[in-house]
mmCIF file of C-alpha atoms and ligand atoms in Angstrom:
data_model
loop_
_atom_site.group_PDB
_atom_site.id
_atom_site.type_symbol
_atom_site.label_atom_id
_atom_site.label_comp_id
_atom_site.label_asym_id
_atom_site.label_seq_id
_atom_site.Cartn_x
_atom_site.Cartn_y
_atom_site.Cartn_z
ATOM 1 C CA UNK A 1 84.865 84.373 74.740
ATOM 2 C CA UNK A 2 88.034 83.634 72.823
ATOM 3 C CA UNK A 3 90.871 85.307 74.641
ATOM 4 C CA UNK A 4 94.351 86.063 73.374
ATOM 5 C CA UNK A 5 96.848 83.193 73.252
ATOM 6 C CA UNK A 6 99.187 85.024 75.573
ATOM 7 C CA UNK A 7 96.762 84.685 78.470
ATOM 8 C CA UNK A 8 95.507 81.201 77.659
ATOM 9 C CA UNK A 9 97.680 79.574 80.314
ATOM 10 C CA UNK A 10 97.898 82.547 82.618
ATOM 11 C CA UNK A 11 96.512 81.944 86.092
ATOM 12 C CA UNK A 12 96.148 84.281 89.042
ATOM 13 C CA UNK A 13 99.159 84.842 91.294
ATOM 14 C CA UNK A 14 99.061 82.032 93.909
ATOM 15 C CA UNK A 15 100.171 84.377 96.661
ATOM 16 C CA UNK A 16 97.486 86.958 95.963
ATOM 17 C CA UNK A 17 94.890 84.248 95.401
ATOM 18 C CA UNK A 18 95.528 82.620 98.780
ATOM 19 C CA UNK A 19 95.494 86.017 100.453
ATOM 20 C CA UNK A 20 92.151 86.812 98.835
ATOM 21 C CA UNK A 21 90.730 83.429 99.834
ATOM 22 C CA UNK A 22 91.798 83.893 103.463
ATOM 23 C CA UNK A 23 90.180 87.357 103.497
ATOM 24 C CA UNK A 24 86.994 85.954 101.999
ATOM 25 C CA UNK A 25 86.764 83.263 104.697
ATOM 26 C CA UNK A 26 87.457 85.855 107.388
ATOM 27 C CA UNK A 27 84.707 88.128 106.044
ATOM 28 C CA UNK A 28 82.340 85.162 106.121
ATOM 29 C CA UNK A 29 82.976 84.918 109.858
ATOM 30 C CA UNK A 30 85.642 82.187 109.983
ATOM 31 C CA UNK A 31 88.534 82.548 112.380
ATOM 32 C CA UNK A 32 91.179 82.322 109.676
ATOM 33 C CA UNK A 33 94.881 82.933 110.251
ATOM 34 C CA UNK A 34 96.396 84.123 107.011
ATOM 35 C CA UNK A 35 100.078 83.364 106.644
ATOM 36 C CA UNK A 36 99.825 83.669 102.896
ATOM 37 C CA UNK A 37 100.420 87.329 102.257
ATOM 38 C CA UNK A 38 103.869 88.670 101.680
ATOM 39 C CA UNK A 39 102.850 91.959 103.164
ATOM 40 C CA UNK A 40 104.165 93.723 106.285
ATOM 41 C CA UNK A 41 101.441 94.022 108.914
ATOM 42 C CA UNK A 42 102.629 97.447 110.139
ATOM 43 C CA UNK A 43 101.032 100.761 109.279
ATOM 44 C CA UNK A 44 102.917 102.936 106.840
ATOM 45 C CA UNK A 45 105.031 105.242 109.081
ATOM 46 C CA UNK A 46 103.276 108.473 110.104
ATOM 47 C CA UNK A 47 105.707 110.917 108.480
ATOM 48 C CA UNK A 48 105.091 109.207 105.117
ATOM 49 C CA UNK A 49 101.327 109.551 105.538
ATOM 50 C CA UNK A 50 101.824 113.221 106.395
ATOM 51 C CA UNK A 51 103.836 113.795 103.215
ATOM 52 C CA UNK A 52 101.029 112.275 101.131
ATOM 53 C CA UNK A 53 98.423 114.460 102.825
ATOM 54 C CA UNK A 54 100.590 117.534 102.277
ATOM 55 C CA UNK A 55 101.011 116.628 98.597
ATOM 56 C CA UNK A 56 97.245 116.437 98.221
ATOM 57 C CA UNK A 57 96.672 119.721 100.046
ATOM 58 C CA UNK A 58 99.259 121.437 97.896
ATOM 59 C CA UNK A 59 97.599 120.208 94.707
ATOM 60 C CA UNK A 60 100.182 117.673 93.568
ATOM 61 C CA UNK A 61 97.449 115.524 92.155
ATOM 62 C CA UNK A 62 98.260 115.756 88.457
ATOM 63 C CA UNK A 63 100.227 113.749 85.924
ATOM 64 C CA UNK A 64 103.948 113.493 86.581
ATOM 65 C CA UNK A 65 106.720 112.632 84.099
ATOM 66 C CA UNK A 66 106.268 108.980 83.003
ATOM 67 C CA UNK A 67 109.563 107.871 84.513
ATOM 68 C CA UNK A 68 108.777 109.471 87.864
ATOM 69 C CA UNK A 69 109.180 112.845 89.580
ATOM 70 C CA UNK A 70 112.715 114.256 89.284
ATOM 71 C CA UNK A 71 112.750 114.734 93.080
ATOM 72 C CA UNK A 72 111.891 111.073 93.629
ATOM 73 C CA UNK A 73 114.549 109.941 91.176
ATOM 74 C CA UNK A 74 116.997 112.100 93.147
ATOM 75 C CA UNK A 75 115.878 110.496 96.429
ATOM 76 C CA UNK A 76 116.366 107.017 94.910
ATOM 77 C CA UNK A 77 119.798 108.006 93.582
ATOM 78 C CA UNK A 78 120.771 109.298 97.042
ATOM 79 C CA UNK A 79 119.536 106.086 98.650
ATOM 80 C CA UNK A 80 121.637 103.942 96.298
ATOM 81 C CA UNK A 81 124.651 106.168 96.919
ATOM 82 C CA UNK A 82 124.244 105.979 100.702
ATOM 83 C CA UNK A 83 123.299 102.323 101.034
ATOM 84 C CA UNK A 84 125.209 100.686 98.183
ATOM 85 C CA UNK A 85 127.813 103.312 97.235
ATOM 86 C CA UNK A 86 126.412 103.118 93.710
ATOM 87 C CA UNK A 87 126.167 106.212 91.528
ATOM 88 C CA UNK A 88 123.394 106.564 88.948
ATOM 89 C CA UNK A 89 122.115 109.379 86.759
ATOM 90 C CA UNK A 90 118.397 110.273 86.543
ATOM 91 C CA UNK A 91 118.383 108.800 83.008
ATOM 92 C CA UNK A 92 119.250 105.446 84.597
ATOM 93 C CA UNK A 93 116.228 105.432 86.941
ATOM 94 C CA UNK A 94 112.539 104.718 86.299
ATOM 95 C CA UNK A 95 109.843 104.818 88.955
ATOM 96 C CA UNK A 96 107.145 102.213 88.377
ATOM 97 C CA UNK A 97 103.892 100.997 89.889
ATOM 98 C CA UNK A 98 105.580 98.672 92.357
ATOM 99 C CA UNK A 99 108.591 96.434 91.786
ATOM 100 C CA UNK A 100 106.220 93.995 90.077
ATOM 101 C CA UNK A 101 105.466 96.493 87.351
ATOM 102 C CA UNK A 102 109.143 97.442 87.081
ATOM 103 C CA UNK A 103 109.922 93.778 86.355
ATOM 104 C CA UNK A 104 107.020 93.454 83.938
ATOM 105 C CA UNK A 105 108.078 96.534 81.981
ATOM 106 C CA UNK A 106 111.704 95.411 81.975
ATOM 107 C CA UNK A 107 110.910 92.012 80.440
ATOM 108 C CA UNK A 108 108.728 93.699 77.832
ATOM 109 C CA UNK A 109 111.642 95.818 76.649
ATOM 110 C CA UNK A 110 114.512 93.310 76.800
ATOM 111 C CA UNK A 111 112.929 90.094 75.512
ATOM 112 C CA UNK A 112 112.196 88.993 71.988
ATOM 113 C CA UNK A 113 110.236 85.851 71.191
ATOM 114 C CA UNK A 114 112.197 82.800 72.301
ATOM 115 C CA UNK A 115 114.762 84.656 74.419
ATOM 116 C CA UNK A 116 115.608 82.649 77.505
ATOM 117 C CA UNK A 117 115.591 83.933 81.064
ATOM 118 C CA UNK A 118 117.268 81.829 83.711
ATOM 119 C CA UNK A 119 115.115 81.602 86.814
ATOM 120 C CA UNK A 120 116.499 79.863 89.900
ATOM 121 C CA UNK A 121 113.926 77.765 91.762
ATOM 122 C CA UNK A 122 112.276 78.223 94.186
ATOM 123 C CA UNK A 123 111.230 81.487 92.509
ATOM 124 C CA UNK A 124 108.793 84.255 93.264
ATOM 125 C CA UNK A 125 105.497 83.395 91.550
ATOM 126 C CA UNK A 126 105.377 86.221 89.043
ATOM 127 C CA UNK A 127 108.773 85.800 87.356
ATOM 128 C CA UNK A 128 107.880 82.948 84.967
ATOM 129 C CA UNK A 129 104.523 84.467 84.039
ATOM 130 C CA UNK A 130 106.033 87.857 83.335
ATOM 131 C CA UNK A 131 108.759 86.327 81.169
ATOM 132 C CA UNK A 132 106.168 84.331 79.224
ATOM 133 C CA UNK A 133 103.974 87.414 78.751
ATOM 134 C CA UNK A 134 106.975 89.028 77.036
ATOM 135 C CA UNK A 135 107.265 85.937 74.776
ATOM 136 C CA UNK A 136 110.396 84.844 76.618
ATOM 137 C CA UNK A 137 111.148 81.331 77.787
ATOM 138 C CA UNK A 138 111.815 80.613 81.464
ATOM 139 C CA UNK A 139 114.737 78.250 82.012
ATOM 140 C CA UNK A 140 114.693 76.853 85.527
ATOM 141 C CA UNK A 141 117.721 75.970 87.612
ATOM 142 C CA UNK A 142 117.112 74.199 90.878
ATOM 143 C CA UNK A 143 118.473 75.897 93.969
ATOM 144 C CA UNK A 144 118.962 72.813 96.089
ATOM 145 C CA UNK A 145 118.017 72.754 99.741
ATOM 146 C CA UNK A 146 121.480 71.397 100.620
ATOM 147 C CA UNK A 147 122.919 74.567 99.073
ATOM 148 C CA UNK A 148 120.426 76.775 100.943
ATOM 149 C CA UNK A 149 118.240 76.916 97.821
ATOM 150 C CA UNK A 150 120.938 78.811 95.933
ATOM 151 C CA UNK A 151 122.210 77.987 92.465
ATOM 152 C CA UNK A 152 125.914 77.421 91.832
ATOM 153 C CA UNK A 153 128.131 78.800 89.082
ATOM 154 C CA UNK A 154 128.391 75.313 87.535
ATOM 155 C CA UNK A 155 124.633 74.958 87.397
ATOM 156 C CA UNK A 156 124.390 78.354 85.739
ATOM 157 C CA UNK A 157 127.015 77.462 83.136
ATOM 158 C CA UNK A 158 125.112 74.285 82.248
ATOM 159 C CA UNK A 159 121.925 76.062 81.190
ATOM 160 C CA UNK A 160 123.365 78.927 79.192
ATOM 161 C CA UNK A 161 122.521 78.816 75.494
ATOM 162 C CA UNK A 162 122.834 81.194 72.557
ATOM 163 C CA UNK A 163 119.336 82.410 73.467
ATOM 164 C CA UNK A 164 120.075 83.280 77.077
ATOM 165 C CA UNK A 165 119.228 86.911 77.628
ATOM 166 C CA UNK A 166 118.928 87.370 81.378
ATOM 167 C CA UNK A 167 119.338 85.836 84.817
ATOM 168 C CA UNK A 168 117.020 86.715 87.690
ATOM 169 C CA UNK A 169 118.649 86.977 91.102
ATOM 170 C CA UNK A 170 116.515 87.581 94.163
ATOM 171 C CA UNK A 171 118.558 88.035 97.310
ATOM 172 C CA UNK A 172 117.183 88.009 99.986
ATOM 173 C CA UNK A 173 114.870 85.503 98.376
ATOM 174 C CA UNK A 174 111.133 85.153 98.337
ATOM 175 C CA UNK A 175 110.202 82.404 99.248
ATOM 176 C CA UNK A 176 113.319 80.933 100.898
ATOM 177 C CA UNK A 177 114.760 83.933 102.764
ATOM 178 C CA UNK A 178 118.253 82.967 101.653
ATOM 179 C CA UNK A 179 120.962 85.403 100.601
ATOM 180 C CA UNK A 180 123.872 85.020 98.216
ATOM 181 C CA UNK A 181 127.336 85.764 99.627
ATOM 182 C CA UNK A 182 129.694 88.208 97.949
ATOM 183 C CA UNK A 183 131.809 85.302 96.650
ATOM 184 C CA UNK A 184 128.784 83.515 95.198
ATOM 185 C CA UNK A 185 127.628 86.706 93.494
ATOM 186 C CA UNK A 186 131.111 87.228 92.113
ATOM 187 C CA UNK A 187 131.152 83.742 90.569
ATOM 188 C CA UNK A 188 127.690 84.071 89.044
ATOM 189 C CA UNK A 189 128.483 87.595 87.848
ATOM 190 C CA UNK A 190 131.679 86.482 86.118
ATOM 191 C CA UNK A 191 129.709 83.992 84.023
ATOM 192 C CA UNK A 192 127.046 86.570 83.164
ATOM 193 C CA UNK A 193 129.741 88.971 81.983
ATOM 194 C CA UNK A 194 131.400 86.272 79.865
ATOM 195 C CA UNK A 195 128.095 85.507 78.139
ATOM 196 C CA UNK A 196 126.677 89.045 78.059
ATOM 197 C CA UNK A 197 123.700 88.062 80.201
ATOM 198 C CA UNK A 198 121.644 90.850 81.765
ATOM 199 C CA UNK A 199 121.389 90.421 85.530
ATOM 200 C CA UNK A 200 117.968 91.288 86.912
ATOM 201 C CA UNK A 201 118.665 91.802 90.598
ATOM 202 C CA UNK A 202 115.439 91.933 92.605
ATOM 203 C CA UNK A 203 116.458 93.491 95.918
ATOM 204 C CA UNK A 204 113.012 94.228 97.332
ATOM 205 C CA UNK A 205 113.828 92.482 100.670
ATOM 206 C CA UNK A 206 117.141 94.315 101.044
ATOM 207 C CA UNK A 207 116.197 95.905 104.376
ATOM 208 C CA UNK A 208 114.974 92.679 105.957
ATOM 209 C CA UNK A 209 118.112 90.846 107.004
ATOM 210 C CA UNK A 210 118.777 88.990 110.244
ATOM 211 C CA UNK A 211 121.633 87.628 112.330
ATOM 212 C CA UNK A 212 123.752 90.664 111.451
ATOM 213 C CA UNK A 213 123.755 89.937 107.707
ATOM 214 C CA UNK A 214 124.366 92.915 105.412
ATOM 215 C CA UNK A 215 122.891 93.429 101.968
ATOM 216 C CA UNK A 216 125.190 93.192 98.967
ATOM 217 C CA UNK A 217 124.011 94.104 95.501
ATOM 218 C CA UNK A 218 125.767 92.303 92.658
ATOM 219 C CA UNK A 219 126.042 95.735 90.997
ATOM 220 C CA UNK A 220 128.441 96.801 93.756
ATOM 221 C CA UNK A 221 131.051 94.212 92.885
ATOM 222 C CA UNK A 222 132.595 95.897 89.819
ATOM 223 C CA UNK A 223 131.823 98.648 87.292
ATOM 224 C CA UNK A 224 131.334 95.908 84.661
ATOM 225 C CA UNK A 225 128.742 94.154 86.815
ATOM 226 C CA UNK A 226 127.024 97.449 87.542
ATOM 227 C CA UNK A 227 126.718 98.052 83.783
ATOM 228 C CA UNK A 228 125.283 94.563 83.289
ATOM 229 C CA UNK A 229 122.731 94.748 86.131
ATOM 230 C CA UNK A 230 119.270 96.197 86.423
ATOM 231 C CA UNK A 231 118.417 96.615 90.098
ATOM 232 C CA UNK A 232 114.764 96.268 91.025
ATOM 233 C CA UNK A 233 113.605 97.627 94.351
ATOM 234 C CA UNK A 234 110.775 99.540 96.010
ATOM 235 C CA UNK A 235 109.207 100.637 99.257
ATOM 236 C CA UNK A 236 106.536 97.934 99.633
ATOM 237 C CA UNK A 237 108.486 95.771 102.059
ATOM 238 C CA UNK A 238 111.043 98.190 103.510
ATOM 239 C CA UNK A 239 108.568 100.930 104.466
ATOM 240 C CA UNK A 240 105.375 98.868 104.689
ATOM 241 C CA UNK A 241 103.936 100.601 101.632
ATOM 242 C CA UNK A 242 102.494 97.702 99.627
ATOM 243 C CA UNK A 243 99.311 99.516 98.652
ATOM 244 C CA UNK A 244 101.030 102.686 97.498
ATOM 245 C CA UNK A 245 102.515 100.811 94.544
ATOM 246 C CA UNK A 246 105.906 102.405 94.161
ATOM 247 C CA UNK A 247 108.912 100.483 92.915
ATOM 248 C CA UNK A 248 111.757 101.240 90.558
ATOM 249 C CA UNK A 249 114.400 99.938 88.194
ATOM 250 C CA UNK A 250 117.910 101.344 87.829
ATOM 251 C CA UNK A 251 120.607 100.541 85.312
ATOM 252 C CA UNK A 252 121.474 100.838 81.620
ATOM 253 C CA UNK A 253 120.088 104.138 80.269
ATOM 254 C CA UNK A 254 118.935 102.629 76.972
ATOM 255 C CA UNK A 255 116.843 100.004 78.758
ATOM 256 C CA UNK A 256 115.448 102.592 81.189
ATOM 257 C CA UNK A 257 114.557 104.910 78.324
ATOM 258 C CA UNK A 258 112.667 102.119 76.508
ATOM 259 C CA UNK A 259 110.868 101.267 79.758
ATOM 260 C CA UNK A 260 109.911 104.919 80.190
ATOM 261 C CA UNK A 261 108.531 105.093 76.645
ATOM 262 C CA UNK A 262 106.497 101.941 77.289
ATOM 263 C CA UNK A 263 105.193 103.366 80.565
ATOM 264 C CA UNK A 264 104.196 106.564 78.765
ATOM 265 C CA UNK A 265 101.781 104.478 76.683
ATOM 266 C CA UNK A 266 100.637 102.054 79.340
ATOM 267 C CA UNK A 267 100.403 103.784 82.705
ATOM 268 C CA UNK A 268 101.393 107.432 82.101
ATOM 269 C CA UNK A 269 102.945 107.600 85.557
ATOM 270 C CA UNK A 270 102.818 106.105 89.037
ATOM 271 C CA UNK A 271 100.315 107.875 91.331
ATOM 272 C CA UNK A 272 101.596 111.362 92.041
ATOM 273 C CA UNK A 273 100.700 111.329 95.745
ATOM 274 C CA UNK A 274 102.407 107.979 96.295
ATOM 275 C CA UNK A 275 105.531 109.363 94.661
ATOM 276 C CA UNK A 276 105.588 112.288 97.103
ATOM 277 C CA UNK A 277 105.100 109.838 99.963
ATOM 278 C CA UNK A 278 108.073 107.821 98.714
ATOM 279 C CA UNK A 279 110.292 110.905 98.648
ATOM 280 C CA UNK A 280 109.491 111.272 102.354
ATOM 281 C CA UNK A 281 110.115 107.565 102.908
ATOM 282 C CA UNK A 282 113.648 107.865 101.553
ATOM 283 C CA UNK A 283 114.501 111.325 102.838
ATOM 284 C CA UNK A 284 113.043 110.989 106.334
ATOM 285 C CA UNK A 285 114.278 108.979 109.300
ATOM 286 C CA UNK A 286 114.853 105.271 108.616
ATOM 287 C CA UNK A 287 114.066 104.479 112.260
ATOM 288 C CA UNK A 288 110.745 102.785 111.487
ATOM 289 C CA UNK A 289 112.406 100.524 108.915
ATOM 290 C CA UNK A 290 114.735 99.216 111.607
ATOM 291 C CA UNK A 291 111.923 98.866 114.173
ATOM 292 C CA UNK A 292 109.969 96.692 111.720
ATOM 293 C CA UNK A 293 113.060 94.649 110.873
ATOM 294 C CA UNK A 294 113.644 93.962 114.563
ATOM 295 C CA UNK A 295 110.049 92.849 115.024
ATOM 296 C CA UNK A 296 110.400 90.409 112.108
ATOM 297 C CA UNK A 297 113.626 89.034 113.544
ATOM 298 C CA UNK A 298 112.018 88.481 116.944
ATOM 299 C CA UNK A 299 109.120 86.610 115.346
ATOM 300 C CA UNK A 300 111.453 84.560 113.184
ATOM 301 C CA UNK A 301 113.462 83.387 116.192
ATOM 302 C CA UNK A 302 110.366 82.211 118.042
ATOM 303 C CA UNK A 303 108.351 80.760 115.212
ATOM 304 C CA UNK A 304 111.233 79.003 113.489
ATOM 305 C CA UNK A 305 111.860 76.794 116.552
ATOM 306 C CA UNK A 306 108.182 76.040 117.044
ATOM 307 C CA UNK A 307 107.557 75.088 113.439
ATOM 308 C CA UNK A 308 110.587 72.844 113.258
ATOM 309 C CA UNK A 309 109.352 71.028 116.375
ATOM 310 C CA UNK A 310 106.245 69.803 114.500
ATOM 311 C CA UNK A 311 106.815 66.285 113.143
ATOM 312 C CA UNK A 312 107.314 66.267 109.386
ATOM 313 C CA UNK A 313 108.240 69.947 108.962
ATOM 314 C CA UNK A 314 111.892 70.604 108.192
ATOM 315 C CA UNK A 315 113.021 74.157 107.770
ATOM 316 C CA UNK A 316 116.412 75.768 107.325
ATOM 317 C CA UNK A 317 116.772 79.126 109.012
ATOM 318 C CA UNK A 318 116.119 82.044 106.663
ATOM 319 C CA UNK A 319 118.571 84.949 106.688
ATOM 320 C CA UNK A 320 116.197 87.557 105.326
ATOM 321 C CA UNK A 321 112.713 88.498 103.996
ATOM 322 C CA UNK A 322 109.732 87.349 106.121
ATOM 323 C CA UNK A 323 109.013 83.820 105.033
ATOM 324 C CA UNK A 324 109.665 80.329 106.342
ATOM 325 C CA UNK A 325 109.941 77.715 103.627
ATOM 326 C CA UNK A 326 109.887 74.275 105.254
ATOM 327 C CA UNK A 327 110.034 70.999 103.416
ATOM 328 C CA UNK A 328 106.630 69.517 104.254
ATOM 329 C CA UNK A 329 106.720 66.372 102.123
ATOM 330 C CA UNK A 330 107.194 64.188 105.204
ATOM 331 C CA UNK A 331 104.376 66.046 106.986
ATOM 332 C CA UNK A 332 102.075 65.373 104.011
ATOM 333 C CA UNK A 333 102.931 61.684 104.122
ATOM 334 C CA UNK A 334 102.528 61.461 107.898
ATOM 335 C CA UNK A 335 99.105 63.076 107.637
ATOM 336 C CA UNK A 336 98.029 60.736 104.842
ATOM 337 C CA UNK A 337 98.155 63.094 101.857
ATOM 338 C CA UNK A 338 99.724 62.423 98.480
ATOM 339 C CA UNK A 339 101.315 65.816 98.195
ATOM 340 C CA UNK A 340 101.948 69.097 99.953
ATOM 341 C CA UNK A 341 99.240 70.884 97.915
ATOM 342 C CA UNK A 342 96.603 68.586 99.448
ATOM 343 C CA UNK A 343 98.041 69.128 102.919
ATOM 344 C CA UNK A 344 97.829 72.907 102.475
ATOM 345 C CA UNK A 345 94.236 72.626 101.276
ATOM 346 C CA UNK A 346 93.253 70.484 104.254
ATOM 347 C CA UNK A 347 94.968 72.851 106.686
ATOM 348 C CA UNK A 348 92.863 75.716 105.410
ATOM 349 C CA UNK A 349 89.650 73.724 105.462
ATOM 350 C CA UNK A 350 90.107 72.057 108.835
ATOM 351 C CA UNK A 351 92.203 74.427 110.900
ATOM 352 C CA UNK A 352 91.683 77.675 108.984
ATOM 353 C CA UNK A 353 95.366 78.359 108.519
ATOM 354 C CA UNK A 354 96.216 79.793 105.108
ATOM 355 C CA UNK A 355 99.676 78.933 103.743
ATOM 356 C CA UNK A 356 101.026 79.067 100.196
ATOM 357 C CA UNK A 357 101.918 75.709 98.630
ATOM 358 C CA UNK A 358 105.471 75.458 97.309
ATOM 359 C CA UNK A 359 104.124 74.477 93.893
ATOM 360 C CA UNK A 360 103.458 78.175 93.247
ATOM 361 C CA UNK A 361 107.198 78.762 93.625
ATOM 362 C CA UNK A 362 108.320 75.793 91.529
ATOM 363 C CA UNK A 363 109.111 73.657 94.605
ATOM 364 C CA UNK A 364 106.346 71.116 95.186
ATOM 365 C CA UNK A 365 107.644 69.619 98.428
ATOM 366 C CA UNK A 366 107.620 72.880 100.308
ATOM 367 C CA UNK A 367 105.192 75.314 101.821
ATOM 368 C CA UNK A 368 105.557 79.029 102.486
ATOM 369 C CA UNK A 369 104.528 80.683 105.743
ATOM 370 C CA UNK A 370 104.730 84.445 105.987
ATOM 371 C CA UNK A 371 105.583 85.734 109.441
ATOM 372 C CA UNK A 372 104.438 89.237 108.566
ATOM 373 C CA UNK A 373 101.705 88.980 111.148
ATOM 374 C CA UNK A 374 101.557 89.374 114.935
ATOM 375 C CA UNK A 375 103.434 86.953 117.158
ATOM 376 C CA UNK A 376 100.165 86.057 118.823
ATOM 377 C CA UNK A 377 98.616 85.023 115.499
ATOM 378 C CA UNK A 378 101.781 83.181 114.505
ATOM 379 C CA UNK A 379 101.863 81.174 117.709
ATOM 380 C CA UNK A 380 98.210 80.321 117.310
ATOM 381 C CA UNK A 381 98.816 79.238 113.708
ATOM 382 C CA UNK A 382 101.666 76.938 114.681
ATOM 383 C CA UNK A 383 99.536 75.435 117.461
ATOM 384 C CA UNK A 384 96.813 74.745 114.899
ATOM 385 C CA UNK A 385 99.263 73.132 112.484
ATOM 386 C CA UNK A 386 100.574 70.933 115.325
ATOM 387 C CA UNK A 387 97.006 69.998 116.305
ATOM 388 C CA UNK A 388 96.155 69.217 112.693
ATOM 389 C CA UNK A 389 99.168 66.916 112.408
ATOM 390 C CA UNK A 390 98.332 65.169 115.687
ATOM 391 C CA UNK A 391 94.732 64.558 114.630
ATOM 392 C CA UNK A 392 95.668 63.454 111.109
ATOM 393 C CA UNK A 393 98.337 61.004 112.246
ATOM 394 C CA UNK A 394 96.068 59.600 114.982
ATOM 395 C CA UNK A 395 93.419 58.865 112.322
ATOM 396 C CA UNK A 396 95.793 56.697 110.257
HETATM 397 N N1 PMP B 1 109.753 90.850 94.004
HETATM 398 C C1 PMP B 1 109.542 89.997 94.999
HETATM 399 C C2 PMP B 1 110.551 88.936 95.246
HETATM 400 C C3 PMP B 1 108.381 90.060 95.772
HETATM 401 O O1 PMP B 1 108.171 89.216 96.755
HETATM 402 C C4 PMP B 1 107.431 91.037 95.467
HETATM 403 C C5 PMP B 1 106.134 91.022 96.225
HETATM 404 N N2 PMP B 1 105.744 92.087 96.774
HETATM 405 C C6 PMP B 1 107.709 91.947 94.440
HETATM 406 C C7 PMP B 1 108.877 91.806 93.718
HETATM 407 C C8 PMP B 1 106.769 93.024 94.046
HETATM 408 O O2 PMP B 1 106.649 94.005 95.020
HETATM 409 P P1 PMP B 1 105.826 95.346 94.777
HETATM 410 O O3 PMP B 1 105.225 95.267 93.426
HETATM 411 O O4 PMP B 1 104.823 95.408 95.864
HETATM 412 O O5 PMP B 1 106.834 96.460 94.865
HETATM 413 N N1 LIG B 2 105.170 89.452 96.936
HETATM 414 C C1 LIG B 2 104.215 89.113 97.930
HETATM 415 C C2 LIG B 2 104.134 87.617 98.098
HETATM 416 O O1 LIG B 2 104.929 86.899 97.539
HETATM 417 C C3 LIG B 2 102.891 89.766 97.660
HETATM 418 C C4 LIG B 2 102.010 89.067 96.686
HETATM 419 C C5 LIG B 2 102.493 89.200 95.277
HETATM 420 O O2 LIG B 2 102.794 90.313 94.867
HETATM 421 O O3 LIG B 2 102.570 88.158 94.643
HETATM 422 O O4 LIG B 2 103.287 87.159 98.824
#
């Protein structure tokens, strides 16, 4: 079958693929430990489930406005006001089918063929593919490990061209867990304003910060930056609601209106029941969000030390999200593999530990481990990785 050109180089999302593979092995009876999925392992909090059940019982099972229920937009606006002291109008908010779909729709409405989008590496797997699907061109800038995987203002300046349309910022970052400081955001923002570059600020890990770090959105830094920024967020990570598929974009009303028109022809609306559940997520107690954050921080503290103690794995301590992103190039060499991809493959085959190779994030020497799983499983996984390394090095 001859498929469209636009999908000719499109492959499945590495993160979802690894997750599916780990599940498949588990279903076939293998004792697999999946550290691939970027998905909280907690149940969606009970009061959110109750709100969904109530919505069903009350018959809220019909189409909603394409951009989302007015009450949900209001809840999102209140959240941004409370958390970020940012004020938006309903016309500046669209509710989408997860943050992923918010990003996809955004690129569809802001990019023309050949428009460039600056993507710092390591990046979340879907950014380049989504840009390409909108006929845009990803322009990569390397966030160096010695700068905590963050790009600098000078690096940004160097890649700007007359075609630059947008910059993607993801703080806290998937896969590195790093966060940009206020000063760094200010410097990057200044350049974006000078060159009229749209800032796509993916803040999906906003609630998962450790060591007392606080979230700062680049949109908070000045009214000009707020006008230049589209914030992307959602409840997948903060409220453990990955399967409900609710995310949103906020910012420039013209962009949001075009996104809403596109959604009206592509999806009609996000699931009505999930929207009611999200209203409850934002309006109810945020206690569960903090309980989950604390659990992630506890796991991070323990597992970070243990992983770094394995010969060949070098990891800098993440400040947010729920991933470790060690440099494993020395580990690959020590174990007799040419690259980290082969090491990851062997780890799954021999020790049944599923990790995501850094190549999926544009950083070949690294590997991503999600610690969104129980401490018991995490400790077992690290023991298996250590055993694998011992066996492999003994063989050489
Ligand atoms: N952005 C980042 C950085 C992510 O890791 C993810 C993965 N969940 C998303 C966006 C999309 O999240 P969702 O579609 O589940 O809201
Ligand atoms: N964002 C998560 C991850 O990076 C979920 C999978 C996906 O959406 O790609 O693992």
